[in-house]
XYZ file of C-alpha atoms in Angstrom:
278
model
C -24.663 -4.616 -18.429
C -27.006 -2.148 -16.734
C -28.111 0.637 -19.047
C -28.924 4.221 -18.132
C -32.604 4.998 -18.600
C -32.830 8.017 -16.317
C -32.894 11.652 -17.393
C -33.389 14.021 -14.431
C -30.513 13.992 -11.954
C -30.028 15.276 -8.454
C -26.701 17.090 -8.046
C -24.036 17.731 -5.442
C -20.862 19.742 -6.061
C -18.114 20.179 -3.464
C -15.569 23.018 -3.686
C -12.640 24.013 -1.476
C -12.483 27.574 -0.108
C -9.976 28.700 2.549
C -9.039 25.066 3.304
C -12.705 24.222 3.999
C -14.900 22.119 1.745
C -18.384 23.486 1.132
C -21.341 22.473 -0.999
C -21.636 24.914 -3.912
C -24.358 23.081 -5.832
C -27.228 21.049 -4.432
C -30.319 19.903 -6.310
C -32.793 17.285 -5.076
C -35.106 15.532 -7.526
C -37.896 13.561 -5.831
C -37.955 11.000 -4.308
C -34.365 11.829 -3.246
C -33.809 14.533 -0.658
C -30.332 15.917 0.084
C -29.464 17.521 3.434
C -26.311 19.572 4.052
C -25.617 19.620 7.825
C -22.991 21.923 9.313
C -19.979 20.142 10.802
C -17.700 23.013 11.880
C -14.844 21.016 10.343
C -12.937 21.205 7.085
C -15.047 18.382 5.620
C -18.037 18.908 3.334
C -20.997 16.727 4.372
C -24.200 15.700 2.618
C -26.846 13.280 3.884
C -29.213 11.377 1.599
C -32.799 10.626 2.525
C -36.122 10.357 0.704
C -39.562 11.910 0.783
C -41.341 8.547 0.848
C -39.186 6.516 3.229
C -37.716 4.342 0.494
C -38.141 3.059 -3.052
C -41.688 2.132 -4.104
C -43.506 1.255 -7.335
C -40.787 1.919 -9.890
C -39.067 4.900 -8.228
C -35.903 6.040 -9.995
C -33.048 8.149 -8.634
C -29.995 9.549 -10.383
C -27.332 11.429 -8.420
C -24.436 13.300 -10.035
C -21.616 14.222 -7.644
C -18.490 16.276 -8.408
C -15.675 16.630 -5.872
C -13.548 19.481 -7.173
C -9.767 19.794 -6.586
C -8.427 19.651 -3.013
C -11.823 18.917 -1.445
C -12.487 16.623 1.520
C -16.054 15.351 1.571
C -18.432 12.637 2.730
C -21.866 11.546 1.547
C -23.864 9.450 3.956
C -27.491 8.491 4.529
C -29.918 9.513 7.222
C -31.048 5.911 7.811
C -31.403 2.575 6.023
C -32.471 2.794 2.388
C -35.531 0.586 1.975
C -36.823 -1.024 -1.218
C -40.496 -1.954 -0.853
C -42.678 -4.215 -2.971
C -43.097 -2.810 -6.474
C -45.578 -5.359 -7.879
C -43.046 -6.440 -10.475
C -41.979 -2.908 -11.427
C -38.241 -2.306 -11.162
C -36.806 0.491 -8.991
C -33.484 2.034 -10.030
C -30.691 4.102 -8.558
C -27.682 5.511 -10.389
C -24.700 7.290 -8.886
C -22.228 9.198 -11.063
C -19.280 10.346 -8.955
C -16.246 12.291 -10.175
C -13.186 13.102 -8.052
C -10.929 15.779 -9.488
C -7.237 16.240 -8.692
C -6.244 15.731 -5.038
C -9.838 15.245 -3.850
C -10.649 12.913 -0.957
C -14.188 11.541 -0.801
C -15.964 9.021 1.415
C -19.281 7.416 0.421
C -20.570 6.056 3.728
C -24.148 4.826 3.404
C -26.332 2.812 5.749
C -27.506 -0.540 4.375
C -29.876 -1.010 1.463
C -32.682 -3.216 2.832
C -34.632 -5.329 0.335
C -38.206 -5.824 1.575
C -40.509 -8.609 0.425
C -41.345 -8.253 -3.262
C -38.695 -5.582 -3.867
C -37.090 -5.305 -7.314
C -34.042 -3.062 -7.460
C -31.124 -2.166 -9.730
C -28.253 0.117 -8.763
C -25.349 1.329 -10.867
C -22.325 3.193 -9.503
C -20.074 4.858 -12.070
C -17.012 6.538 -10.539
C -13.934 8.277 -11.978
C -10.840 9.584 -10.175
C -8.268 12.057 -11.420
C -4.609 12.337 -10.417
C -3.823 11.979 -6.689
C -7.486 11.704 -5.649
C -8.578 9.106 -3.082
C -11.947 7.400 -2.631
C -13.358 5.245 0.146
C -16.616 3.764 -1.148
C -18.883 1.616 1.028
C -21.700 -0.514 -0.372
C -23.891 -2.260 2.234
C -26.744 -4.685 1.491
C -29.294 -6.513 3.653
C -31.520 -9.336 2.400
C -34.619 -8.119 4.239
C -36.063 -7.351 7.671
C -34.206 -10.226 9.264
C -35.369 -9.362 12.785
C -38.905 -10.126 11.557
C -37.849 -13.391 9.916
C -37.927 -11.916 6.402
C -34.873 -13.008 4.400
C -34.373 -13.136 0.623
C -38.093 -12.559 0.059
C -37.431 -9.911 -2.597
C -37.858 -10.462 -6.318
C -34.462 -9.292 -7.616
C -31.408 -7.232 -6.703
C -28.747 -6.182 -9.199
C -25.704 -4.021 -8.536
C -22.791 -2.790 -10.636
C -19.865 -0.664 -9.413
C -17.320 0.528 -11.969
C -14.396 2.673 -10.802
C -11.818 4.230 -13.104
C -8.594 6.079 -12.333
C -8.049 8.427 -15.265
C -8.920 6.044 -18.139
C -7.987 2.779 -16.403
C -10.698 0.568 -14.908
C -9.454 -0.584 -11.499
C -12.702 -1.989 -10.019
C -15.688 -3.516 -11.802
C -17.861 -5.310 -9.295
C -21.151 -6.930 -10.332
C -23.767 -8.836 -8.310
C -27.192 -10.192 -9.206
C -29.486 -12.023 -6.775
C -32.769 -13.632 -7.855
C -33.981 -15.698 -4.865
C -36.755 -17.391 -6.835
C -34.215 -18.779 -9.319
C -31.302 -19.715 -7.069
C -30.641 -21.495 -3.782
C -29.499 -18.464 -1.801
C -28.991 -20.508 1.378
C -26.599 -23.011 -0.199
C -23.150 -23.056 1.491
C -21.500 -21.972 -1.762
C -23.848 -18.998 -2.130
C -24.838 -17.084 1.044
C -25.467 -19.821 3.592
C -26.850 -18.325 6.808
C -25.531 -14.839 6.042
C -27.979 -12.085 5.110
C -25.919 -8.881 5.229
C -22.935 -7.973 3.066
C -20.565 -5.029 3.140
C -18.093 -4.036 0.424
C -15.378 -1.454 1.068
C -13.443 -0.085 -1.911
C -10.342 2.017 -1.228
C -9.191 3.551 -4.509
C -6.159 5.724 -5.220
C -2.456 5.393 -5.959
C -1.028 3.037 -3.326
C 1.904 5.438 -2.795
C -0.357 8.256 -1.552
C -0.206 8.947 2.198
C -3.997 8.754 2.675
C -4.125 5.386 0.908
C -1.239 4.017 2.966
C -2.847 5.181 6.215
C -6.298 3.798 5.388
C -4.962 0.477 4.136
C -2.802 -0.022 7.221
C -5.561 0.992 9.624
C -8.126 -1.197 7.868
C -5.863 -4.241 8.010
C -5.003 -3.644 11.655
C -8.382 -2.424 12.902
C -10.919 -4.358 10.856
C -9.718 -7.769 9.732
C -7.807 -8.572 12.902
C -10.450 -7.566 15.434
C -13.866 -8.256 13.909
C -16.179 -10.705 15.643
C -15.870 -14.382 14.798
C -19.452 -14.205 13.470
C -18.206 -11.915 10.692
C -16.504 -13.361 7.649
C -14.005 -10.921 6.170
C -11.395 -10.615 3.490
C -9.220 -7.577 2.824
C -6.821 -7.577 -0.094
C -5.074 -5.308 -2.565
C -6.218 -6.235 -6.082
C -4.012 -3.807 -8.059
C -1.883 -0.660 -7.643
C -4.984 1.529 -7.337
C -7.558 -0.594 -5.504
C -7.793 -2.224 -2.085
C -10.999 -4.174 -1.384
C -12.592 -5.320 1.866
C -15.557 -7.705 1.944
C -17.558 -8.545 5.055
C -20.622 -10.709 5.668
C -22.656 -11.737 8.690
C -25.908 -13.428 9.670
C -27.333 -10.125 10.927
C -27.107 -6.582 9.641
C -26.532 -5.265 13.164
C -23.336 -7.330 13.459
C -21.726 -5.427 10.582
C -22.285 -2.142 12.404
C -19.089 -3.003 14.282
C -17.162 -2.711 11.025
C -18.773 0.635 10.211
C -18.097 1.979 13.715
C -14.408 1.119 13.466
C -14.207 2.540 9.963
C -15.686 5.820 11.175
C -13.128 5.952 13.979
C -10.312 5.410 11.469
C -11.653 8.244 9.300
C -11.513 10.626 12.278
C -7.737 10.945 11.744
C -6.740 14.630 11.224
C -5.413 13.928 7.706
C -8.673 12.237 6.679
C -12.139 13.531 7.683
C -10.927 14.915 11.033
C -14.110 13.833 12.816
C -15.987 10.651 13.698
C -19.023 10.716 11.428
C -21.042 8.082 13.304
C -20.334 9.670 16.701
C -21.746 12.942 15.394
C -24.640 11.237 13.597
C -25.915 9.293 16.581
């Protein structure tokens, strides 16, 4: 179990005013930098970046996010999050995300790229209240694959725990230590170096959940490239999980592009985030 050793936290709070979601609290603690671009839509948007271009030499980041009632919001990243060599010192990132009643939130980050010698732990702790809906995306790359660097990092550990009220509906854990395991074995990662997890959480009877689940099944699993391995399944009444992997990080951008197009529906974000971003 990953333990919390961080004290100072960056903060984001979303509130709904006149049917528009705005950021009412924003605090950046270095090395994290938070940007709040204007969208001219009803959706509240924050972008995550860093002052140093990535995690180095034991950097630690804690981010506390609150999505207050009736908000529609998205947190994304400006570019890939990079974890550089730390000379054995562990880098850490913790996300604490709370969705209050009838909130809709999308966490839509670019991939976390593990450079040679990187040592990184991330912990995502998420709670949802009644009738709230979350789409949470966790994307990982095993190095600068275009340069021939794959699984050259020291260690990567990730834990994502999601609760609806007091019930745990997702608890996903992954630990990779390339020096201690055969990462290229067929039963481990084989030739694949990039992995994408999509967690859709909320009561399966809610209209947003029904729409997203249907669109994901129709638009992602059925039409992804043959070079992408995918599995989408409902694991309980409150959680639908999609997993994707590919030999190259760039291949999985197809999944993200289609997901962004799905989210452009008027009852969801009401705009294509990636079209606006790029």
